[in-house]
mmCIF file of C-alpha atoms and ligand atoms in Angstrom:
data_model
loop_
_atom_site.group_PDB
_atom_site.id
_atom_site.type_symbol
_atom_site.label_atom_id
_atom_site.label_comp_id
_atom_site.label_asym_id
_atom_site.label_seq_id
_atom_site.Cartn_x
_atom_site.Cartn_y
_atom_site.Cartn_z
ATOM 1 C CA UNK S 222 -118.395 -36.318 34.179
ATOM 2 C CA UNK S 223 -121.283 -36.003 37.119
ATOM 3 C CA UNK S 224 -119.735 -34.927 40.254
ATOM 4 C CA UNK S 225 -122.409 -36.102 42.520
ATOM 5 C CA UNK S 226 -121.541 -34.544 46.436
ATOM 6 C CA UNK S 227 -125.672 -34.727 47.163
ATOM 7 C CA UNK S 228 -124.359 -37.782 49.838
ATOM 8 C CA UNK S 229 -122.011 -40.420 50.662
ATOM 9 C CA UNK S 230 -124.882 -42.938 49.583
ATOM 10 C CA UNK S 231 -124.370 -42.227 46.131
ATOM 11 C CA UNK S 232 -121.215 -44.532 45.576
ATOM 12 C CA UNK S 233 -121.387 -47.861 43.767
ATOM 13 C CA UNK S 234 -119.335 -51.152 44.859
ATOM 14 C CA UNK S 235 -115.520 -51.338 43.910
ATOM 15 C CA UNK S 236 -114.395 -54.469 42.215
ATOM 16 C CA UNK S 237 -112.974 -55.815 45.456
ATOM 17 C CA UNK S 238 -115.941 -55.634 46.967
ATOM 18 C CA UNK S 239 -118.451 -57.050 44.212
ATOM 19 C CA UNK S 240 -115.643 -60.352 44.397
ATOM 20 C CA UNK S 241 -116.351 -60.429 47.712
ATOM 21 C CA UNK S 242 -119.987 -60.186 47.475
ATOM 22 C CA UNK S 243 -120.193 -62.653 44.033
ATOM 23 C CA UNK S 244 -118.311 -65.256 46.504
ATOM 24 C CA UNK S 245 -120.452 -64.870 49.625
ATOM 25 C CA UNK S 246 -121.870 -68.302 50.908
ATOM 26 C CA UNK S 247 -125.535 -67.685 51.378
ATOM 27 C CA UNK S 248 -128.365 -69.691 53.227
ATOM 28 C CA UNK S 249 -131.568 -68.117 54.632
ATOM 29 C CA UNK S 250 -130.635 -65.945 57.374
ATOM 30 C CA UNK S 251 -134.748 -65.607 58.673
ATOM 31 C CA UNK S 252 -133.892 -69.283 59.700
ATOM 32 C CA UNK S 253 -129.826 -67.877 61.275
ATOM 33 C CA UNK S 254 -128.576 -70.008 58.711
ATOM 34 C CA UNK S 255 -126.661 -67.329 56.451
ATOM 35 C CA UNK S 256 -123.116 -68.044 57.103
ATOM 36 C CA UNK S 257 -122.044 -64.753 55.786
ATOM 37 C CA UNK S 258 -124.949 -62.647 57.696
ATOM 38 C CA UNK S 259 -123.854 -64.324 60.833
ATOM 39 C CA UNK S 260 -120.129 -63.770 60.171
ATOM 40 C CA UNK S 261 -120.672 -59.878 59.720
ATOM 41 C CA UNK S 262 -122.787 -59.734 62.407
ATOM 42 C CA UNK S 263 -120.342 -61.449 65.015
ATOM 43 C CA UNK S 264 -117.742 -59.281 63.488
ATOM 44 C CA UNK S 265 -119.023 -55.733 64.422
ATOM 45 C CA UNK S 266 -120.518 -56.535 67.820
ATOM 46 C CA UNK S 267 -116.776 -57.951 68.668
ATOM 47 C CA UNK S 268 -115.401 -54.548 67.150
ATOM 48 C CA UNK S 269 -117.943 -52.692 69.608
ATOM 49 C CA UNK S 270 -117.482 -55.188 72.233
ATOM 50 C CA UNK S 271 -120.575 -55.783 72.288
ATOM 51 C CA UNK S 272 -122.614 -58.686 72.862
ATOM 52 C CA UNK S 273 -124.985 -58.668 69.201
ATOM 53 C CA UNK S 274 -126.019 -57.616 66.469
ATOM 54 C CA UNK S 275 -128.502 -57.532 63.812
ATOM 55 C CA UNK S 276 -128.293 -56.743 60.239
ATOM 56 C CA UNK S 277 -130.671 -54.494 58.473
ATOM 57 C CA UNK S 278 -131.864 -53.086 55.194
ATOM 58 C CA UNK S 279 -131.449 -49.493 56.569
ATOM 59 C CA UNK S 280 -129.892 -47.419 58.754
ATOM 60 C CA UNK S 281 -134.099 -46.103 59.003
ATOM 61 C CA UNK S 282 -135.001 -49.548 60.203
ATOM 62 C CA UNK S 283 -131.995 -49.875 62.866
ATOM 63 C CA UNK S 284 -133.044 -46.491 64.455
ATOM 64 C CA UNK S 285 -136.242 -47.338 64.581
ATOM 65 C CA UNK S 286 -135.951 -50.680 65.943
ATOM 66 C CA UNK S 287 -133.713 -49.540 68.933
ATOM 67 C CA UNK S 288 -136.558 -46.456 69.779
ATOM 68 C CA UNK S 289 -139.015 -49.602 69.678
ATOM 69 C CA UNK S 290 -136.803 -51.427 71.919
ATOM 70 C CA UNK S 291 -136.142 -48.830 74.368
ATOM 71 C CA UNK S 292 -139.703 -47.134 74.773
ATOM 72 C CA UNK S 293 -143.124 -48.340 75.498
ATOM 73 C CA UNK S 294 -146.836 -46.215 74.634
ATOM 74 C CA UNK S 295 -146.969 -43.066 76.330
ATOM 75 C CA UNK S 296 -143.269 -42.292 77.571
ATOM 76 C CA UNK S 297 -140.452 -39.675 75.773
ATOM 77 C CA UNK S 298 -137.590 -39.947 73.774
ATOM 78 C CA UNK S 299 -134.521 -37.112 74.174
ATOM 79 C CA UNK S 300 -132.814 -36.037 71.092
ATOM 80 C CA UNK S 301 -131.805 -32.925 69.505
ATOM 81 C CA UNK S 302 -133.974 -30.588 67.236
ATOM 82 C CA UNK S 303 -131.798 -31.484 64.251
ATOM 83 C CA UNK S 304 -131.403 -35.477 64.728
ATOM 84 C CA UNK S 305 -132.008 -37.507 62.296
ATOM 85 C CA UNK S 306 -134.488 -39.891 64.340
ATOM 86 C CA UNK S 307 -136.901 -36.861 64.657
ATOM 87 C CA UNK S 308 -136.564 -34.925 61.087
ATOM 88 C CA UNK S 309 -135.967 -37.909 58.435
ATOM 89 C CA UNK S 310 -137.834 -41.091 59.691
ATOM 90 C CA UNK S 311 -141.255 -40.218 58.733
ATOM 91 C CA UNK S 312 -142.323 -39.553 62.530
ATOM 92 C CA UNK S 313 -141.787 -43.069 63.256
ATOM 93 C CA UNK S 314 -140.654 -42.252 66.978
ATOM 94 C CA UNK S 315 -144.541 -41.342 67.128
ATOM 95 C CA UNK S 316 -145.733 -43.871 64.599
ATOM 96 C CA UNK S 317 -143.456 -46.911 65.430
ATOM 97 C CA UNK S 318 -143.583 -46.471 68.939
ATOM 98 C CA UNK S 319 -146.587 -44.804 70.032
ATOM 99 C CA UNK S 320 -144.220 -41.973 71.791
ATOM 100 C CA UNK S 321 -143.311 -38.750 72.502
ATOM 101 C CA UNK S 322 -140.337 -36.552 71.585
ATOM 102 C CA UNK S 323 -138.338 -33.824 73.347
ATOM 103 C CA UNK S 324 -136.336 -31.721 71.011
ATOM 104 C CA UNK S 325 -133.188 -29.970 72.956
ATOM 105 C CA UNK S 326 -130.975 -27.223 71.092
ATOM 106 C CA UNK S 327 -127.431 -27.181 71.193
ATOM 107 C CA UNK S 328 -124.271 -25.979 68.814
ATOM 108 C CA UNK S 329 -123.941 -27.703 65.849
ATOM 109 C CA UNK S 330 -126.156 -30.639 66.670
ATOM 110 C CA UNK S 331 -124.762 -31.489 69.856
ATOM 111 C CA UNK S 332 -126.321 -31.827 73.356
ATOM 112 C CA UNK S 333 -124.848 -31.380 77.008
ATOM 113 C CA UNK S 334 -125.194 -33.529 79.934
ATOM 114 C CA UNK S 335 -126.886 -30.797 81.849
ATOM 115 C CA UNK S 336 -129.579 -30.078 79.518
ATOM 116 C CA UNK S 337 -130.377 -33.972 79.285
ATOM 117 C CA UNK S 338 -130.802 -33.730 82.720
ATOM 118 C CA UNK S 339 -132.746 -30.970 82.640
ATOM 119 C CA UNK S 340 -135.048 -32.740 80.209
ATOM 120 C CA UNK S 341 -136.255 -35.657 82.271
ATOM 121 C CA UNK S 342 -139.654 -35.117 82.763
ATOM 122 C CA UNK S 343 -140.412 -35.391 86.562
ATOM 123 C CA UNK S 344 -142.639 -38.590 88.001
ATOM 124 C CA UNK S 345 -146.454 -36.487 87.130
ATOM 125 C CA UNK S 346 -149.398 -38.074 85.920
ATOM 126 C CA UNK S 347 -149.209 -35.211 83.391
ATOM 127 C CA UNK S 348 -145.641 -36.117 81.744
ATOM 128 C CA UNK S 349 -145.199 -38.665 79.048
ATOM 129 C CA UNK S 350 -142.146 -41.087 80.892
ATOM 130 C CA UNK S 351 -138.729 -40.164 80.080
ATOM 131 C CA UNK S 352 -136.918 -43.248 78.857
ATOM 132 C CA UNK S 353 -134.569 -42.897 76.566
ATOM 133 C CA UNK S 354 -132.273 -40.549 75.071
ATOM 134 C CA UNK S 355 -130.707 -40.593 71.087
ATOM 135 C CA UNK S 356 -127.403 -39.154 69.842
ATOM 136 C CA UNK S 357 -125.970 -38.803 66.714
ATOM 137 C CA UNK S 358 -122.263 -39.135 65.895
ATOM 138 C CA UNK S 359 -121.480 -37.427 63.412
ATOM 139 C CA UNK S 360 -124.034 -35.056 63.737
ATOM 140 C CA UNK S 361 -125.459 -34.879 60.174
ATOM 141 C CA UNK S 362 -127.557 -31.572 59.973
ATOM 142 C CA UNK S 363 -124.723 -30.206 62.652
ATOM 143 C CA UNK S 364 -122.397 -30.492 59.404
ATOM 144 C CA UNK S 365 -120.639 -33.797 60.425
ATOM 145 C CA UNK S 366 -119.799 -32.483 63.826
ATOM 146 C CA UNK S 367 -118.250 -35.194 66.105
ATOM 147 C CA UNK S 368 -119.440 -35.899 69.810
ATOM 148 C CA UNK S 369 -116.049 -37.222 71.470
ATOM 149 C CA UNK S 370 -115.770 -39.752 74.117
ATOM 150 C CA UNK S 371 -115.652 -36.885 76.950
ATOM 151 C CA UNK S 372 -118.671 -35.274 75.718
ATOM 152 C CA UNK S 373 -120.583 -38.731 75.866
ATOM 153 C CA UNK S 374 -119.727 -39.804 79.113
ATOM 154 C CA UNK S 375 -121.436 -37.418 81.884
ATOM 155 C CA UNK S 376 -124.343 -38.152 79.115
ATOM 156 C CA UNK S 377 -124.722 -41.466 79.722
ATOM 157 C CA UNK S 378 -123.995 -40.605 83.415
ATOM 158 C CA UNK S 379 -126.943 -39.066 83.446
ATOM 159 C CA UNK S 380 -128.735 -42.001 81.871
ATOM 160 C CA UNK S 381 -127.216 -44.280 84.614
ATOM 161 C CA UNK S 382 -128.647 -41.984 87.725
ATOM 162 C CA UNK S 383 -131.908 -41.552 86.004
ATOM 163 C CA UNK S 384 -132.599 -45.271 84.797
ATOM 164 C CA UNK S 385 -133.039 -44.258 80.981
ATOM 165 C CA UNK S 386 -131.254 -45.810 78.022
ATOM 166 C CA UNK S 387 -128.427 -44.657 76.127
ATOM 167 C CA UNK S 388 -129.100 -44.697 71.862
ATOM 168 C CA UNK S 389 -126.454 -43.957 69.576
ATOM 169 C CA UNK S 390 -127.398 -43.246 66.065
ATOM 170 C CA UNK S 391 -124.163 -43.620 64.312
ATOM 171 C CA UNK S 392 -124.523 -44.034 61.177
ATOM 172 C CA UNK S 393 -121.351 -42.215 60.046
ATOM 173 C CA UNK S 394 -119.459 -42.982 63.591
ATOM 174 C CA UNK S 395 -117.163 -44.474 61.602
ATOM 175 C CA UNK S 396 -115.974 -40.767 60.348
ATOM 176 C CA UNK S 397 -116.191 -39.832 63.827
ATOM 177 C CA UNK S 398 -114.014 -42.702 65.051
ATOM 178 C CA UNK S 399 -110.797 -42.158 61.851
ATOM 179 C CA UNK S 400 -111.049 -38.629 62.553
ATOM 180 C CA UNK S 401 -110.274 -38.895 66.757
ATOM 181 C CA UNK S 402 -108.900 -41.860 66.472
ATOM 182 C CA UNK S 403 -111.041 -43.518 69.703
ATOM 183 C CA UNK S 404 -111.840 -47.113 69.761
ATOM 184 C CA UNK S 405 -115.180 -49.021 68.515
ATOM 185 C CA UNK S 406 -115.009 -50.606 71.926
ATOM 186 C CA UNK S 407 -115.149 -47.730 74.200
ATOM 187 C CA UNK S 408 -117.700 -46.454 72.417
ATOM 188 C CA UNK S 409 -119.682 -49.548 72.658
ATOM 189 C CA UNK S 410 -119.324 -49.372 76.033
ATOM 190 C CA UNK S 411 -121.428 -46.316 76.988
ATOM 191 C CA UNK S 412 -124.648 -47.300 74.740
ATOM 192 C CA UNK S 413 -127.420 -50.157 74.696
ATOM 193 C CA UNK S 414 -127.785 -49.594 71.577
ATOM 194 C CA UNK S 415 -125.823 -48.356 68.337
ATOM 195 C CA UNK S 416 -126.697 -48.204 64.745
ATOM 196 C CA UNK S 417 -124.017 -47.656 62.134
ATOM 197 C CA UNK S 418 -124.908 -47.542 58.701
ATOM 198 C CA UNK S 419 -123.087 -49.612 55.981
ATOM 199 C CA UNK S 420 -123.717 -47.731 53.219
ATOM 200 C CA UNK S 421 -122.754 -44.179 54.059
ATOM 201 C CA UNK S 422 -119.020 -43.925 54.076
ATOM 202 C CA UNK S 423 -118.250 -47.252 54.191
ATOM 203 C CA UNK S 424 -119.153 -47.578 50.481
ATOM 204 C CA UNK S 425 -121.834 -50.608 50.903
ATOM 205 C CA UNK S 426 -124.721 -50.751 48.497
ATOM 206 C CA UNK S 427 -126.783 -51.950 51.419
ATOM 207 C CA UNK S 428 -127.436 -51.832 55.057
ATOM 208 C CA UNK S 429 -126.857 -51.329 58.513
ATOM 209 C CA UNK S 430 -126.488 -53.139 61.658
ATOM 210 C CA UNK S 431 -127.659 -52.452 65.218
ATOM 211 C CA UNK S 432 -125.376 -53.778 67.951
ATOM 212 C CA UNK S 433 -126.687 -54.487 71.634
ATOM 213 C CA UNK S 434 -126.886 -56.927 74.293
ATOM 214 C CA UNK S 435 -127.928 -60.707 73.349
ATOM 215 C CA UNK S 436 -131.705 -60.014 75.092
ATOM 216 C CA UNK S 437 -132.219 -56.868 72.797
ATOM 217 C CA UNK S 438 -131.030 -57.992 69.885
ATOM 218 C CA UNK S 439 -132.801 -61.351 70.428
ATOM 219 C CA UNK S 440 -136.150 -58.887 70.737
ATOM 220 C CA UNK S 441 -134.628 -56.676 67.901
ATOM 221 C CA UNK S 442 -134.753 -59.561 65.315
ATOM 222 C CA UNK S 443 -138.594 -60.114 66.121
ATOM 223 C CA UNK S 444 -139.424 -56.448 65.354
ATOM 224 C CA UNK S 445 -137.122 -56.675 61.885
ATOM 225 C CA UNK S 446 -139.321 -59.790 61.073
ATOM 226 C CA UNK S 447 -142.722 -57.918 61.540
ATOM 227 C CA UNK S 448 -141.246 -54.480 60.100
ATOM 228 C CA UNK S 449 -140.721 -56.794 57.014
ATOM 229 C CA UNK S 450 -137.331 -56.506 57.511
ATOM 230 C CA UNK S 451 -136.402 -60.270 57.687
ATOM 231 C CA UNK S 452 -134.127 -60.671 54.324
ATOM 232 C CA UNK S 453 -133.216 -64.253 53.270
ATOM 233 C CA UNK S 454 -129.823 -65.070 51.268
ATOM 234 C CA UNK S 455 -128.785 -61.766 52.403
ATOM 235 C CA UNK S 456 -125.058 -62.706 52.841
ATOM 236 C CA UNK S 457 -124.361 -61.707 49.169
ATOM 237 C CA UNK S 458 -124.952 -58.259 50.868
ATOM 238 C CA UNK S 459 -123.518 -58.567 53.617
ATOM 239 C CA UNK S 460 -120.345 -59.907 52.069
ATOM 240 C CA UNK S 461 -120.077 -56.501 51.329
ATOM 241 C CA UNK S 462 -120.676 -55.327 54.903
ATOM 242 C CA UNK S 463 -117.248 -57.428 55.979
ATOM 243 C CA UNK S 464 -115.245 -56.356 52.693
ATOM 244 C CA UNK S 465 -115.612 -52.896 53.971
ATOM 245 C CA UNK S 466 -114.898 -53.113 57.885
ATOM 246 C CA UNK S 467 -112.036 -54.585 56.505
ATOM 247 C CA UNK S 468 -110.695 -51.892 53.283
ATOM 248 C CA UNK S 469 -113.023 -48.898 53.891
ATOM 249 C CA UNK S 470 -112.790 -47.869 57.516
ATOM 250 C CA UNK S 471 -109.219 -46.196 57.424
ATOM 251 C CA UNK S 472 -109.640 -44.382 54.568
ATOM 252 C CA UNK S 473 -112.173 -41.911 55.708
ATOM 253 C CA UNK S 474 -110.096 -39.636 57.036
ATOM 254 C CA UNK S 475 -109.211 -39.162 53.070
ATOM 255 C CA UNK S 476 -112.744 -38.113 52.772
ATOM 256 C CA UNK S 477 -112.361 -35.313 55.432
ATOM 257 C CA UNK S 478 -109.438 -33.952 54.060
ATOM 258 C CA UNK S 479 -110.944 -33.460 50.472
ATOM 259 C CA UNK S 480 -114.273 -31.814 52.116
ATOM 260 C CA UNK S 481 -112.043 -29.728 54.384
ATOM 261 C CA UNK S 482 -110.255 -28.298 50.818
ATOM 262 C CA UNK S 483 -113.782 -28.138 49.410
ATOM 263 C CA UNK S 484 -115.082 -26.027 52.248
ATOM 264 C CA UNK S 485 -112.281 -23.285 51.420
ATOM 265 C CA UNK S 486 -113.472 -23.325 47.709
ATOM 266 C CA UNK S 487 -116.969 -22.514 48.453
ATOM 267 C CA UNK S 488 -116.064 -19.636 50.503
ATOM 268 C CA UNK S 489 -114.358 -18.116 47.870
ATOM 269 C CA UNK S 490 -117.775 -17.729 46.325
ATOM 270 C CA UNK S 491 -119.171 -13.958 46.609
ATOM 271 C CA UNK S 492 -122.426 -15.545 47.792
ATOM 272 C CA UNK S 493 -121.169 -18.224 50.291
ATOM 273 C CA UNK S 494 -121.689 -16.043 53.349
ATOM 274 C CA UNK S 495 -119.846 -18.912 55.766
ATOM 275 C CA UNK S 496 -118.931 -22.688 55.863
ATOM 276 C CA UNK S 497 -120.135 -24.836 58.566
ATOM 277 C CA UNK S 498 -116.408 -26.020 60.719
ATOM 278 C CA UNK S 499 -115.375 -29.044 58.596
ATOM 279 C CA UNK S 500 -115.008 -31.915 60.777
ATOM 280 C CA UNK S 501 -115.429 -35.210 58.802
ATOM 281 C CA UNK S 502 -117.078 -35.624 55.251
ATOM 282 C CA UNK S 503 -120.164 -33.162 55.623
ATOM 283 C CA UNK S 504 -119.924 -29.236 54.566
ATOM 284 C CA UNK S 505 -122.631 -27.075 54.428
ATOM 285 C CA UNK S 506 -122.523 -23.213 52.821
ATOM 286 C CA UNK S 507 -124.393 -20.959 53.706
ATOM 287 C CA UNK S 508 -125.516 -18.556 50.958
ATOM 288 C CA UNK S 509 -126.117 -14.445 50.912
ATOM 289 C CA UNK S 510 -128.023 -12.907 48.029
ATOM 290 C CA UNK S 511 -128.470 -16.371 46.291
ATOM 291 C CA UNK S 512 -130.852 -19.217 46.771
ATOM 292 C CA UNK S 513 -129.918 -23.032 47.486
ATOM 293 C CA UNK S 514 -132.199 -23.621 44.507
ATOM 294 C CA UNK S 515 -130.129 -20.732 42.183
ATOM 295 C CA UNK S 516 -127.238 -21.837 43.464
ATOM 296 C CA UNK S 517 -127.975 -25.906 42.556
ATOM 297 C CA UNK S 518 -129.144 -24.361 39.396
ATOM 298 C CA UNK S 519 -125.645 -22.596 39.217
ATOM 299 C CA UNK S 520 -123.953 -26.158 40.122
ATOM 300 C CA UNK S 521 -126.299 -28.426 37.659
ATOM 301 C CA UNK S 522 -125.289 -26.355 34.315
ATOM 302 C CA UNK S 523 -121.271 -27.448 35.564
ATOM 303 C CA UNK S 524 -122.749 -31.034 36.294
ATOM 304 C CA UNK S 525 -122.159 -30.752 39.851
ATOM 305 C CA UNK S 526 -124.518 -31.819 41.809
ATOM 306 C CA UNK S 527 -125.708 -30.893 46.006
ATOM 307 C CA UNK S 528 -128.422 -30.926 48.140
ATOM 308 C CA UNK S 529 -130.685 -27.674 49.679
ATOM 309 C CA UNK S 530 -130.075 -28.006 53.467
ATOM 310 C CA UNK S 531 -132.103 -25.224 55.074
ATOM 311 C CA UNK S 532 -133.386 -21.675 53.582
ATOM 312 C CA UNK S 533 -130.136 -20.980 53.264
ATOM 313 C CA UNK S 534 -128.096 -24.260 53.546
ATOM 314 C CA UNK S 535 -126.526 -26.117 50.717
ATOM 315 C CA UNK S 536 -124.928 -29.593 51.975
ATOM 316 C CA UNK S 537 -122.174 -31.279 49.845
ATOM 317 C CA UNK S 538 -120.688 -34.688 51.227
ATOM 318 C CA UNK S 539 -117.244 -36.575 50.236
ATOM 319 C CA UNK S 540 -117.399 -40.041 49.432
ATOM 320 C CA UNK S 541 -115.381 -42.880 48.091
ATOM 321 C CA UNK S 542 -115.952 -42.502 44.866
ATOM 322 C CA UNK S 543 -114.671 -38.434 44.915
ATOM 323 C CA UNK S 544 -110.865 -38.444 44.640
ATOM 324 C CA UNK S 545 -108.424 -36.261 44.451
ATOM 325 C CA UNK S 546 -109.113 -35.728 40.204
ATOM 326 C CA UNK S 547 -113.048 -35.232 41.187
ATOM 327 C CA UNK S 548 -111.916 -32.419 43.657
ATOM 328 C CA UNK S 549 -109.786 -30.596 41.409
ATOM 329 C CA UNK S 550 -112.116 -30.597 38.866
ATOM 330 C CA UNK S 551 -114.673 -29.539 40.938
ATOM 331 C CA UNK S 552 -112.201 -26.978 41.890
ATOM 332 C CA UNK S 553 -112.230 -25.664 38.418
ATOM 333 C CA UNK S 554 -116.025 -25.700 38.066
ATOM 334 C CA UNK S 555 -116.474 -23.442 41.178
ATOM 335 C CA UNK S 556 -114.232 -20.558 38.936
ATOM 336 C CA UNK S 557 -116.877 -20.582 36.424
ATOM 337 C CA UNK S 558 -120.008 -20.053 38.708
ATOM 338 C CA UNK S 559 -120.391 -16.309 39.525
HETATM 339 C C1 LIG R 54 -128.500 -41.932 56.476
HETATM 340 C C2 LIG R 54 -128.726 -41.777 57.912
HETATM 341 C C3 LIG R 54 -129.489 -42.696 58.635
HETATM 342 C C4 LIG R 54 -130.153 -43.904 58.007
HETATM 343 O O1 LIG R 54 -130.639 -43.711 56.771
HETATM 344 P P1 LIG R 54 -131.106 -44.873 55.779
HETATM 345 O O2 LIG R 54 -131.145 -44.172 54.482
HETATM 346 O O3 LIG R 54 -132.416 -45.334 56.269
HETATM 347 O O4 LIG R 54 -130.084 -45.980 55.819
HETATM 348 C C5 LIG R 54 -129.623 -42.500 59.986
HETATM 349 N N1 LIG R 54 -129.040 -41.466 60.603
HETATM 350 C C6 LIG R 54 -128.283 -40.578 59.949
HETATM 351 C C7 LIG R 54 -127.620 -39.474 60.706
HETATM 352 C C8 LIG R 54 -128.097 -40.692 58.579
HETATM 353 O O5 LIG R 54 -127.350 -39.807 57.936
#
């Protein structure tokens, strides 16, 4: 048996959820006339509380899309040096959206209100325009950290006073949201845009949605069409978008309990040198003496498999389809890697 921990992207559909996606009624949703589409879409931006949203083939595409909305040529986009928007969409902040980028540091992913602030470029004919500003929640590279609600709001404070828009990539703020136990709504509340990503956690073979108000989603759905991004009986997909809103959403915090128990096995190891805090399904070692690709090497020959997350970074992530048999064996594979 593989014991694949390279992502939570790796898991297939359970049998409740192919039913659900085998029974979908379809029509072509580039004409709005996929009853299922339609029916997942309505159903997340009411979970948010927000006004729309738009379903995707990626959680690439809904990022993107929401930079594209937000930005024009020539102005800025805040984020921090390890968000996803920046280091793993192909430069498309740059390429999509003809703009600039300003990378801010900050523990484990995270940003503060005051350095946002501090980050606004001033009204100069020599600064690209600030406009927008992009978190992440949970902070992926930041090993699943969580941003909570009181960390958010003097951000998007700051927005307010300063006229810039509020981004939220949240592809896994789902994890975020079973682990604090805050509401979808309050978080839609302090964004004009979020992303979430269907097929992370939430065990979907495809796609993503972006949620926002009617006008930006009604903008949103003519960038999709020209990104290529305009899918037609798509509701066999997003059947499995509502099956797991509905079955997958509680059981995360499952998830973060196995990778917390995981995180103590690796740093039994004589070469894991520390574990990143364990906050939701992300943990990332990192390794003294040995290299991510020795130590993959180490994991492959035990049919285990990871990803290299740095020089010295290895990144393992909990999923649906790791249970509590996986971890145990997994448990017993770590005693025979030296
Ligand atoms: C996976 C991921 C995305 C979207 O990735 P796709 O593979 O394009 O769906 C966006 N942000 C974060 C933090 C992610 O982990």
């Amino acid at each position: 048996m593989i014991i694949d921990l390279r992502s939570d992207t790796v898991t297939k559909p359970t049998a409740g959820m192919k039913e659900a996606m085998f029974s979908a009624p379809v029509g072509d949703d580039v004409f709005g006339e996929d009853p299922t589409v339609n029916a997942l879409e309505e159903k997340a931006a009411k979970l948010f509380g927000m006004e729309a949203a738009l379903y995707c083939p990626s959680g690439t595409m809904t990022n993107q899309i929401a930079i594209r909305l937000h930005t024009r040529i020539q102005t800025e986009v805040i984020c921090h040096k390890y968000s996803h928007v920046y280091l793993y969409e192909g430069g498309g902040i740059m390429s999509n959206s003809l703009s600039s980028v300003k990378l801010l540091e900050g523990n484990l992913g995270k940003m503060t209100a005051d350095q946002v602030k501090a980050a606004i470029n001033p009204d100069d004919v020599h600064a690209p325009e600030t406009t927008l500003v992009s978190l992440e929640n949970t902070m992926n590279k930041g090993g699943g950290s969580i941003y909570t609600l009181d960390e958010v709001k003097p951000i998007k404070e700051v927005c307010k006073a300063n006229g810039l828009k509020l981004h939220l990539d949240g592809a896994r703020l789902f994890n975020a949201l079973a682990e604090s136990g805050e509401s979808p709504a309050n978080w839609g509340a302090q964004f004009d845009t979020i992303s979430i990503c269907l097929s992370k956690g939430l065990g979907c073979p495809v796609g993503s949605l972006l949620l926002g108000s009617k006008a930006d989603i009604k903008r949103a759905r003519k960038v999709r069409k020209v990104w290529g991004g305009g899918m037609r009986q798509a509701g066999f997909l997003a059947a499995a978008g509502i099956y797991a809103l509905d079955h997958h959403t509680q059981r995360l915090t499952e998830d973060h309990a196995r990778a917390r128990a995981l995180g103590e096995m690796l740093l039994k190891l004589s070469f894991v040198s520390e574990v990143f805090p364990v906050a939701t399904n992300i943990v990332i070692a990192r390794l003294d003496r040995v290299s991510p690709e020795d130590f993959m090497k180490k994991l492959a020959d035990q049919n285990v498999k990871a990803v290299k997350f740095g020089p010295d970074l290895v990144r393992f992530v909990t999923h649906l389809d790791f249970g509590d048999d996986q971890l145990e064996e997994f448990g017993k594979r770590l005693i025979s890697i030296k």
